[in-house]
Amino acid sequence: MTAGGMPAGPAQGDSAGLRTALAGLTTRGRSFLAAGVAAAICAYVLGQADLLRVGLLLAVLPLVCALVLFRTRHRVASSRRLSPARVPAGCEARVHLRMDNVTRLPTGLLMLQDRVPYVLGPRPRFVLDRIEAGGRREVSYRVRSDLRGRYPLGPLQLRLTDPFGMCELTRSFSTYDTLTVIPRVEALPPVRLTGEAKGYGEGRNRSPALAGEDDVIPRGYRHGDDLRRVHWRSTARYGELMVRREEQPQRARCTVLLDTRGAGFRGAGPDSAFEWAVSGTASALVHMLERGFSVRLLTDTGTSVPGEGSDGFAGASQESADAAGLMMDTLAVVDHSDGAGLSRAYDVLRGGNEGLLVAFLGDLDEEQAAVVAKMRRRSGAAVAFVLDGAAWARGPGGVPSGAGEARVRMLREAGWTALPVPPGASLADLWRQADHTRAAGSHGGTTVGGWS
């Protein structure tokens, strides 16, 4: 929530402020002024004193209204609150506005207009009646977008007007908020496919932390700790009593790879293949975090999110909700990359045990399919959802191309649980299909590894 305040009167010099007030004359005010001047000229030419008085009244009325509005020195404060500040695409968020009169004088009629991007809907406008001294008024409106992204809301504009509608002055607050529209997240079934990968399941395995003096991971002394576990070298280093960690929890790891190559996807819009891949990536990330995995988001550019430490996983020092929020914010603005290959992502993966690897891939040529096939060697298990650009270009019911089917077979031969993604497919159904495919491969003795 942001807040800001501003004077309803002029913030500039008197002459500049008066010119601004005169420039704020409405069509009605300008018409009265023009009619008054014309009547005064006619009265002077015709020698009609009564007509002159009428002309002066018509001309003076808008000027007096502008002067009164210019001399008004009310001070108001505003605040804006988003509920929620992060919303999935296609869902609504509510924006709450509050106006406070912080002076001892009541205000006149106030007209509010909040600036919002057109993709979120029309600009909301409100008319507020007189606000008493120290009073407040609250209004709200709804915004909705089918396109993910980050959209600024504000600044709020306040229009002051006189009772006759002769003059209007516009003032703008300086604060604004940002609405983050994240990809749609689809609930995934809790499948469980076991295999040879160590540390999988719910990510709650524990292993010894002491492999020698150089591998000790000490922590601060707590009441009740055995004094025989005191690590004197660390105690001397940190200046406080430190004890050895006899064991520490190990969370299973999962890397979700999103292919963002512009050459790998065709089309644009909410129903495009790329948007399906982004939504699928978000769904997989949330699902694996809920299962207790240490998760990271990886793109074809080699960028890792959240990027904590050297391995880029969201570790124990980062709550799952914070990690999910950071990755969702990244997916909200992710776009096509200029790269043509997946070698940078492979360079990040070849560092060692990567645990489970879930990939959402676009069109693959033979060279890129070979790079993806090699990624399987660096993970305990690997599942790939391959989007065929030709099939997606033909719309629902599109038949996969022969090249797409060949790439899927190539990945399966390398040990991947690879599935083609037809246009408009449900990720939950594909998730179950991957479970059945993996189980069938394990019984047939052709696939190793596991995931859950």
Coordinates of C-alpha atoms in Angstrom, one line a residue:
M1 CA 0.0 0.0 0.0
T2 CA 1.3 3.4 -0.9
A3 CA 0.2 6.8 0.5
G4 CA 0.8 10.4 -0.6
G5 CA -0.5 13.8 0.1
M6 CA -0.8 17.1 -1.8
P7 CA -2.3 20.5 -1.5
A8 CA -5.5 21.1 -3.5
G9 CA -4.4 24.7 -3.9
P10 CA -1.5 25.8 -6.2
A11 CA 2.0 24.7 -5.4
Q12 CA 3.6 27.3 -7.6
G13 CA 3.7 31.1 -7.4
D14 CA 0.5 33.2 -7.3
S15 CA 0.9 34.4 -10.9
A16 CA 1.7 31.0 -12.4
G17 CA -1.1 29.4 -10.3
L18 CA -3.6 32.1 -11.4
R19 CA -2.8 31.4 -15.0
T20 CA -3.3 27.7 -14.4
A21 CA -6.7 28.4 -12.8
L22 CA -7.7 30.6 -15.8
A23 CA -6.5 27.8 -18.1
G24 CA -8.8 25.4 -16.2
L25 CA -12.0 27.2 -17.3
T26 CA -14.5 24.7 -18.6
T27 CA -16.5 25.0 -21.8
R28 CA -19.3 26.5 -19.8
G29 CA -16.9 29.0 -18.1
R30 CA -15.4 30.0 -21.4
S31 CA -18.9 30.4 -23.0
F32 CA -20.0 32.6 -20.1
L33 CA -16.9 34.7 -20.4
A34 CA -17.3 35.1 -24.2
A35 CA -21.0 35.9 -23.9
G36 CA -20.3 38.5 -21.2
V37 CA -17.6 40.2 -23.3
A38 CA -19.8 40.2 -26.4
A39 CA -22.7 41.6 -24.3
A40 CA -20.5 44.3 -22.9
I41 CA -19.3 45.4 -26.3
C42 CA -22.8 45.5 -27.7
A43 CA -24.0 47.5 -24.7
Y44 CA -21.2 50.0 -25.2
V45 CA -22.0 50.3 -28.9
L46 CA -25.8 50.5 -28.4
G47 CA -25.6 52.5 -25.2
Q48 CA -27.7 50.0 -23.2
A49 CA -26.7 50.2 -19.5
D50 CA -28.8 47.2 -18.5
L51 CA -27.2 45.0 -21.1
L52 CA -23.8 46.1 -19.9
R53 CA -24.7 45.0 -16.3
V54 CA -25.8 41.6 -17.7
G55 CA -22.6 41.3 -19.7
L56 CA -20.4 42.2 -16.7
L57 CA -22.2 39.6 -14.6
L58 CA -21.7 36.9 -17.3
A59 CA -18.0 37.8 -17.6
V60 CA -17.2 38.1 -14.0
L61 CA -18.9 34.9 -12.8
P62 CA -16.3 32.4 -14.3
L63 CA -13.4 34.7 -13.2
V64 CA -14.7 34.7 -9.6
C65 CA -15.1 30.9 -9.7
A66 CA -11.6 30.5 -11.0
L67 CA -10.3 32.9 -8.3
V68 CA -12.1 31.1 -5.5
L69 CA -10.9 27.7 -6.7
F70 CA -7.4 29.1 -6.9
R71 CA -7.5 30.4 -3.3
T72 CA -8.8 27.1 -1.9
R73 CA -6.1 25.7 0.3
H74 CA -7.4 22.3 1.2
R75 CA -5.0 19.5 1.8
V76 CA -5.9 15.9 1.1
A77 CA -4.0 12.7 1.4
S78 CA -4.5 9.5 -0.5
S79 CA -3.6 5.8 -0.1
R80 CA -3.9 2.8 -2.5
R81 CA -4.1 -0.8 -1.5
L82 CA -4.1 -3.8 -3.9
S83 CA -5.9 -7.0 -3.0
P84 CA -3.9 -9.0 -4.0
A85 CA -0.8 -7.4 -5.4
R86 CA 0.1 -10.5 -7.3
V87 CA -2.7 -12.1 -9.3
P88 CA -2.9 -14.9 -11.9
A89 CA -3.7 -14.0 -15.5
G90 CA -7.5 -14.0 -16.1
C91 CA -8.3 -13.3 -12.4
E92 CA -9.4 -10.0 -10.9
A93 CA -7.7 -7.8 -8.3
R94 CA -9.4 -5.1 -6.4
V95 CA -7.8 -1.6 -5.9
H96 CA -8.9 0.3 -2.8
L97 CA -8.5 4.1 -2.7
R98 CA -8.8 6.2 0.4
M99 CA -9.0 10.0 0.5
D100 CA -8.3 11.8 3.8
N101 CA -9.0 15.5 4.4
V102 CA -6.1 16.6 6.7
T103 CA -7.2 20.2 7.1
R104 CA -9.8 21.9 9.3
L105 CA -11.9 23.0 6.4
P106 CA -14.4 20.8 4.5
T107 CA -13.7 20.2 0.8
G108 CA -15.9 20.8 -2.1
L109 CA -16.9 18.3 -4.8
L110 CA -13.9 16.1 -5.7
M111 CA -13.5 14.0 -8.9
L112 CA -11.0 11.2 -8.8
Q113 CA -9.4 9.4 -11.7
D114 CA -6.8 6.7 -11.4
R115 CA -4.4 6.0 -14.2
V116 CA -4.3 2.4 -15.3
P117 CA -3.0 0.7 -18.5
Y118 CA -5.7 0.0 -21.0
V119 CA -5.0 -3.7 -20.8
L120 CA -6.5 -3.7 -17.3
G121 CA -9.7 -2.0 -18.3
P122 CA -11.1 1.5 -18.5
R123 CA -9.8 4.2 -16.3
P124 CA -11.9 4.4 -13.1
R125 CA -13.6 7.7 -12.3
F126 CA -15.3 8.6 -9.0
V127 CA -17.2 11.7 -7.7
L128 CA -16.8 12.3 -4.0
D129 CA -19.2 14.6 -2.1
R130 CA -18.0 17.1 0.4
I131 CA -15.5 15.6 2.8
E132 CA -15.7 17.1 6.3
A133 CA -12.7 18.3 8.3
G134 CA -10.6 15.3 9.3
G135 CA -12.9 12.9 7.4
R136 CA -12.2 10.2 4.8
R137 CA -13.8 8.5 1.9
E138 CA -13.1 5.1 0.5
V139 CA -13.8 3.8 -3.0
S140 CA -12.6 0.7 -4.9
Y141 CA -12.5 -0.7 -8.4
R142 CA -11.5 -4.0 -10.1
V143 CA -8.8 -4.7 -12.7
R144 CA -8.3 -7.8 -14.8
S145 CA -5.8 -8.8 -17.4
D146 CA -5.4 -11.9 -19.6
L147 CA -1.8 -11.0 -20.3
R148 CA 0.9 -11.5 -17.7
G149 CA 3.2 -8.7 -16.9
R150 CA 3.8 -5.8 -14.4
Y151 CA 1.4 -2.9 -14.7
P152 CA 1.7 0.5 -13.0
L153 CA -1.4 1.8 -11.2
G154 CA -1.4 5.6 -10.7
P155 CA -0.7 8.3 -10.1
L156 CA -4.1 9.3 -8.8
Q157 CA -5.5 12.4 -10.3
L158 CA -7.8 14.8 -8.4
R159 CA -10.0 17.3 -10.1
L160 CA -11.5 20.2 -8.2
T161 CA -14.5 22.0 -9.5
D162 CA -16.7 24.9 -8.4
P163 CA -20.4 24.5 -7.7
F164 CA -21.3 26.1 -11.1
G165 CA -19.0 24.0 -13.2
M166 CA -17.1 27.0 -14.5
C167 CA -13.6 25.9 -13.7
E168 CA -11.7 22.7 -13.1
L169 CA -8.2 22.2 -11.6
T170 CA -6.4 18.9 -11.9
R171 CA -3.8 17.8 -9.4
S172 CA -1.8 14.6 -9.5
F173 CA -0.3 12.6 -6.6
S174 CA 3.2 11.3 -7.1
T175 CA 2.8 7.8 -5.8
Y176 CA 1.9 4.7 -7.7
D177 CA 1.7 0.9 -7.2
T178 CA 2.6 -2.0 -9.4
L179 CA 0.2 -4.9 -10.1
T180 CA 2.0 -8.1 -11.1
V181 CA 0.0 -10.5 -13.3
I182 CA 1.6 -13.9 -13.0
P183 CA 1.0 -16.9 -15.3
R184 CA -1.9 -19.2 -14.7
V185 CA -1.1 -22.0 -12.3
E186 CA -2.7 -25.4 -12.7
A187 CA -3.0 -27.8 -9.8
L188 CA -1.0 -30.9 -10.5
P189 CA -1.8 -34.4 -9.2
P190 CA 0.5 -35.8 -6.5
V191 CA 2.1 -38.6 -8.5
R192 CA 5.0 -40.4 -7.2
L193 CA 7.5 -42.2 -9.3
T194 CA 10.4 -43.7 -7.4
G195 CA 13.8 -44.8 -8.7
E196 CA 17.5 -44.7 -8.1
A197 CA 17.9 -41.0 -7.5
K198 CA 18.9 -40.4 -3.9
G199 CA 17.1 -37.9 -1.7
Y200 CA 13.8 -37.8 -3.6
G201 CA 10.3 -38.1 -2.1
E202 CA 9.2 -35.3 0.1
G203 CA 12.7 -34.0 0.5
R204 CA 13.0 -34.7 4.2
N205 CA 16.0 -37.1 4.2
R206 CA 18.8 -36.4 6.7
S207 CA 22.4 -37.2 6.3
P208 CA 25.6 -36.7 8.4
A209 CA 27.2 -33.3 8.2
L210 CA 30.5 -34.3 9.7
A211 CA 33.0 -35.8 7.2
G212 CA 36.0 -34.3 9.0
E213 CA 37.2 -31.1 10.7
D214 CA 37.2 -29.1 7.4
D215 CA 33.6 -30.1 6.7
V216 CA 32.1 -29.0 10.0
I217 CA 29.0 -26.8 9.7
P218 CA 28.8 -25.2 13.2
R219 CA 25.8 -23.4 14.8
G220 CA 25.3 -21.4 17.9
Y221 CA 25.2 -23.1 21.3
R222 CA 21.7 -23.8 22.6
H223 CA 20.7 -24.6 26.2
G224 CA 20.9 -28.4 26.6
D225 CA 23.5 -29.1 23.9
D226 CA 26.1 -31.7 24.8
L227 CA 29.4 -29.9 25.6
R228 CA 31.3 -32.6 23.9
R229 CA 29.9 -31.2 20.6
V230 CA 31.5 -27.8 21.1
H231 CA 33.7 -26.9 18.1
W232 CA 36.5 -24.9 19.7
R233 CA 38.0 -23.7 16.4
S234 CA 34.7 -22.1 15.4
T235 CA 34.2 -20.8 18.9
A236 CA 37.5 -18.9 18.8
R237 CA 36.7 -17.6 15.3
Y238 CA 33.2 -16.3 16.0
G239 CA 33.8 -15.3 19.6
E240 CA 30.8 -17.3 20.9
L241 CA 30.2 -20.9 21.8
M242 CA 29.6 -23.0 18.7
V243 CA 28.7 -26.7 18.4
R244 CA 28.9 -29.2 15.6
R245 CA 25.8 -30.1 13.6
E246 CA 25.6 -33.9 13.8
E247 CA 23.1 -34.0 11.0
Q248 CA 21.2 -31.6 8.8
P249 CA 18.2 -32.0 6.6
Q250 CA 18.7 -32.5 2.9
R251 CA 16.0 -31.4 0.6
A252 CA 15.5 -33.1 -2.8
R253 CA 16.4 -30.8 -5.7
C254 CA 14.4 -29.9 -8.7
T255 CA 15.3 -27.8 -11.7
V256 CA 12.6 -26.5 -14.0
L257 CA 13.9 -25.5 -17.3
L258 CA 12.0 -23.1 -19.5
D259 CA 12.9 -22.7 -23.2
T260 CA 12.4 -19.1 -24.2
R261 CA 14.1 -19.1 -27.6
G262 CA 12.2 -17.0 -30.1
A263 CA 13.0 -19.6 -32.8
G264 CA 11.4 -22.4 -30.7
F265 CA 7.9 -21.0 -30.6
R266 CA 5.4 -19.5 -33.0
G267 CA 2.5 -17.2 -32.5
A268 CA 1.6 -14.9 -29.6
G269 CA -1.2 -14.2 -27.3
P270 CA -2.7 -15.9 -24.3
D271 CA -3.4 -19.2 -26.2
S272 CA 0.1 -19.4 -27.8
A273 CA 2.5 -22.2 -27.3
F274 CA 5.0 -20.0 -25.4
E275 CA 2.3 -18.9 -22.9
W276 CA 1.4 -22.5 -22.3
A277 CA 5.0 -23.3 -21.6
V278 CA 5.3 -20.4 -19.2
S279 CA 2.1 -21.4 -17.4
G280 CA 3.3 -25.0 -17.2
T281 CA 6.6 -23.9 -15.8
A282 CA 4.8 -21.9 -13.1
S283 CA 2.6 -24.9 -12.2
A284 CA 5.5 -27.2 -11.9
L285 CA 7.5 -24.8 -9.7
V286 CA 4.6 -24.3 -7.3
H287 CA 3.9 -28.1 -7.2
M288 CA 7.4 -29.0 -6.4
L289 CA 7.8 -26.4 -3.8
E290 CA 4.6 -27.7 -2.1
R291 CA 6.2 -31.2 -2.2
G292 CA 9.2 -29.9 -0.2
F293 CA 11.7 -29.7 -2.9
S294 CA 14.5 -27.2 -3.2
V295 CA 13.6 -25.6 -6.6
R296 CA 15.2 -23.3 -9.1
L297 CA 14.0 -21.8 -12.3
L298 CA 16.4 -22.1 -15.2
T299 CA 16.1 -20.6 -18.7
D300 CA 17.9 -21.3 -22.0
T301 CA 20.1 -18.2 -21.3
G302 CA 21.6 -19.8 -18.3
T303 CA 19.8 -17.5 -15.9
S304 CA 18.9 -19.2 -12.6
V305 CA 16.2 -18.0 -10.2
P306 CA 16.3 -17.4 -7.2
G307 CA 20.1 -17.6 -7.6
E308 CA 20.9 -18.1 -4.0
G309 CA 24.5 -19.4 -3.5
S310 CA 26.5 -21.0 -6.2
D311 CA 23.9 -23.6 -7.2
G312 CA 20.9 -21.3 -7.6
F313 CA 18.5 -23.4 -5.5
A314 CA 16.1 -21.9 -3.0
G315 CA 17.7 -23.3 0.1
A316 CA 16.8 -23.5 3.8
S317 CA 17.4 -19.8 4.3
Q318 CA 14.6 -18.9 2.0
E319 CA 11.0 -19.7 2.7
S320 CA 9.1 -21.5 0.0
A321 CA 6.6 -18.7 -0.3
D322 CA 9.3 -16.1 -0.9
A323 CA 11.0 -18.4 -3.5
A324 CA 7.7 -19.0 -5.3
G325 CA 7.0 -15.2 -5.3
L326 CA 10.4 -14.4 -6.8
M327 CA 10.1 -17.0 -9.5
M328 CA 6.5 -16.0 -10.3
D329 CA 7.6 -12.4 -10.6
T330 CA 10.3 -13.5 -13.1
L331 CA 7.8 -15.5 -15.1
A332 CA 5.4 -12.6 -15.2
V333 CA 7.8 -10.6 -17.4
V334 CA 9.8 -13.4 -19.1
D335 CA 9.9 -13.0 -22.9
H336 CA 11.6 -14.6 -25.9
S337 CA 15.3 -14.6 -25.8
D338 CA 17.6 -13.8 -28.7
G339 CA 19.6 -17.0 -28.3
A340 CA 19.3 -19.9 -30.7
G341 CA 20.6 -22.7 -28.5
L342 CA 20.4 -24.4 -25.1
S343 CA 24.1 -24.7 -24.5
R344 CA 24.1 -22.1 -21.7
A345 CA 21.5 -24.0 -19.8
Y346 CA 23.5 -27.2 -20.3
D347 CA 26.6 -25.5 -18.9
V348 CA 24.7 -24.6 -15.7
L349 CA 23.4 -28.2 -15.4
R350 CA 26.6 -30.0 -15.9
G351 CA 27.9 -28.9 -12.4
G352 CA 26.9 -32.2 -10.8
N353 CA 23.9 -33.8 -9.1
E354 CA 20.9 -31.7 -10.3
G355 CA 18.2 -34.0 -8.9
L356 CA 14.9 -33.9 -10.9
L357 CA 14.9 -32.0 -14.1
V358 CA 11.6 -30.8 -15.6
A359 CA 11.8 -29.1 -19.0
F360 CA 9.3 -27.2 -21.1
L361 CA 10.8 -27.1 -24.6
G362 CA 9.8 -25.5 -27.9
D363 CA 10.8 -26.7 -31.4
L364 CA 14.2 -28.6 -31.4
D365 CA 16.4 -29.1 -34.3
E366 CA 18.8 -32.1 -34.3
E367 CA 21.6 -30.1 -32.7
Q368 CA 19.5 -28.7 -29.9
A369 CA 17.9 -32.1 -29.3
A370 CA 21.4 -33.6 -28.8
V371 CA 22.2 -30.9 -26.2
V372 CA 19.0 -31.6 -24.3
A373 CA 19.7 -35.4 -24.5
K374 CA 23.0 -34.8 -22.8
M375 CA 21.3 -32.9 -19.9
R376 CA 19.8 -36.2 -18.8
R377 CA 23.2 -37.4 -17.7
R378 CA 23.4 -34.6 -15.1
S379 CA 20.1 -35.3 -13.3
G380 CA 18.6 -38.1 -11.3
A381 CA 15.5 -38.1 -13.5
A382 CA 14.3 -35.9 -16.4
V383 CA 10.8 -35.2 -17.7
A384 CA 10.3 -33.1 -20.9
F385 CA 7.2 -31.5 -22.3
V386 CA 7.9 -30.7 -26.0
L387 CA 5.7 -28.3 -27.8
D388 CA 5.5 -28.8 -31.6
G389 CA 5.3 -25.4 -33.2
A390 CA 3.8 -26.7 -36.4
A391 CA 0.9 -28.5 -34.5
W392 CA 0.2 -25.4 -32.4
A393 CA 0.1 -23.2 -35.5
R394 CA -2.7 -25.4 -36.9
G395 CA -4.7 -24.9 -33.7
P396 CA -6.7 -27.4 -31.6
G397 CA -6.6 -30.9 -33.1
G398 CA -3.3 -30.2 -34.9
V399 CA -1.4 -33.3 -35.8
P400 CA 2.2 -33.4 -34.6
S401 CA 4.8 -33.1 -37.3
G402 CA 7.2 -35.9 -38.1
A403 CA 10.2 -33.8 -37.0
G404 CA 8.6 -33.2 -33.6
E405 CA 7.9 -36.9 -33.1
A406 CA 11.5 -37.7 -34.0
R407 CA 12.8 -35.3 -31.4
V408 CA 10.6 -36.9 -28.7
R409 CA 11.9 -40.4 -29.6
M410 CA 15.5 -39.1 -29.5
L411 CA 15.0 -37.7 -25.9
R412 CA 13.3 -41.0 -24.8
E413 CA 16.3 -43.0 -26.1
A414 CA 18.5 -40.7 -24.0
G415 CA 16.6 -41.6 -20.8
W416 CA 14.1 -38.7 -20.8
T417 CA 10.4 -39.2 -20.0
A418 CA 9.4 -37.1 -23.0
L419 CA 5.9 -36.2 -24.0
P420 CA 4.6 -34.2 -27.0
V421 CA 2.2 -31.4 -26.0
P422 CA -0.8 -31.0 -28.4
P423 CA -2.5 -27.6 -28.7
G424 CA -4.6 -26.8 -25.7
A425 CA -3.5 -29.8 -23.7
S426 CA -4.0 -30.0 -19.9
L427 CA -0.8 -30.1 -17.9
A428 CA -2.5 -32.1 -15.2
D429 CA -3.3 -34.8 -17.7
L430 CA 0.2 -34.8 -19.2
W431 CA 1.6 -35.0 -15.6
R432 CA -0.4 -38.2 -15.1
Q433 CA 0.6 -39.5 -18.5
A434 CA 4.3 -38.9 -17.6
D435 CA 3.7 -40.9 -14.4
H436 CA 2.3 -43.8 -16.4
T437 CA 5.0 -43.5 -19.1
R438 CA 7.7 -43.5 -16.5
A439 CA 6.2 -46.5 -14.7
A440 CA 5.9 -48.5 -17.9
G441 CA 9.5 -47.7 -18.8
S442 CA 10.7 -48.8 -15.4
H443 CA 8.9 -52.1 -15.7
G444 CA 10.3 -52.5 -19.2
G445 CA 13.8 -51.9 -17.9
T446 CA 14.5 -49.1 -20.4
T447 CA 14.5 -46.1 -18.0
V448 CA 16.4 -45.3 -14.9
G449 CA 15.9 -42.6 -12.3
G450 CA 12.9 -41.3 -10.5
W451 CA 10.8 -38.3 -9.7
S452 CA 7.9 -37.3 -7.6

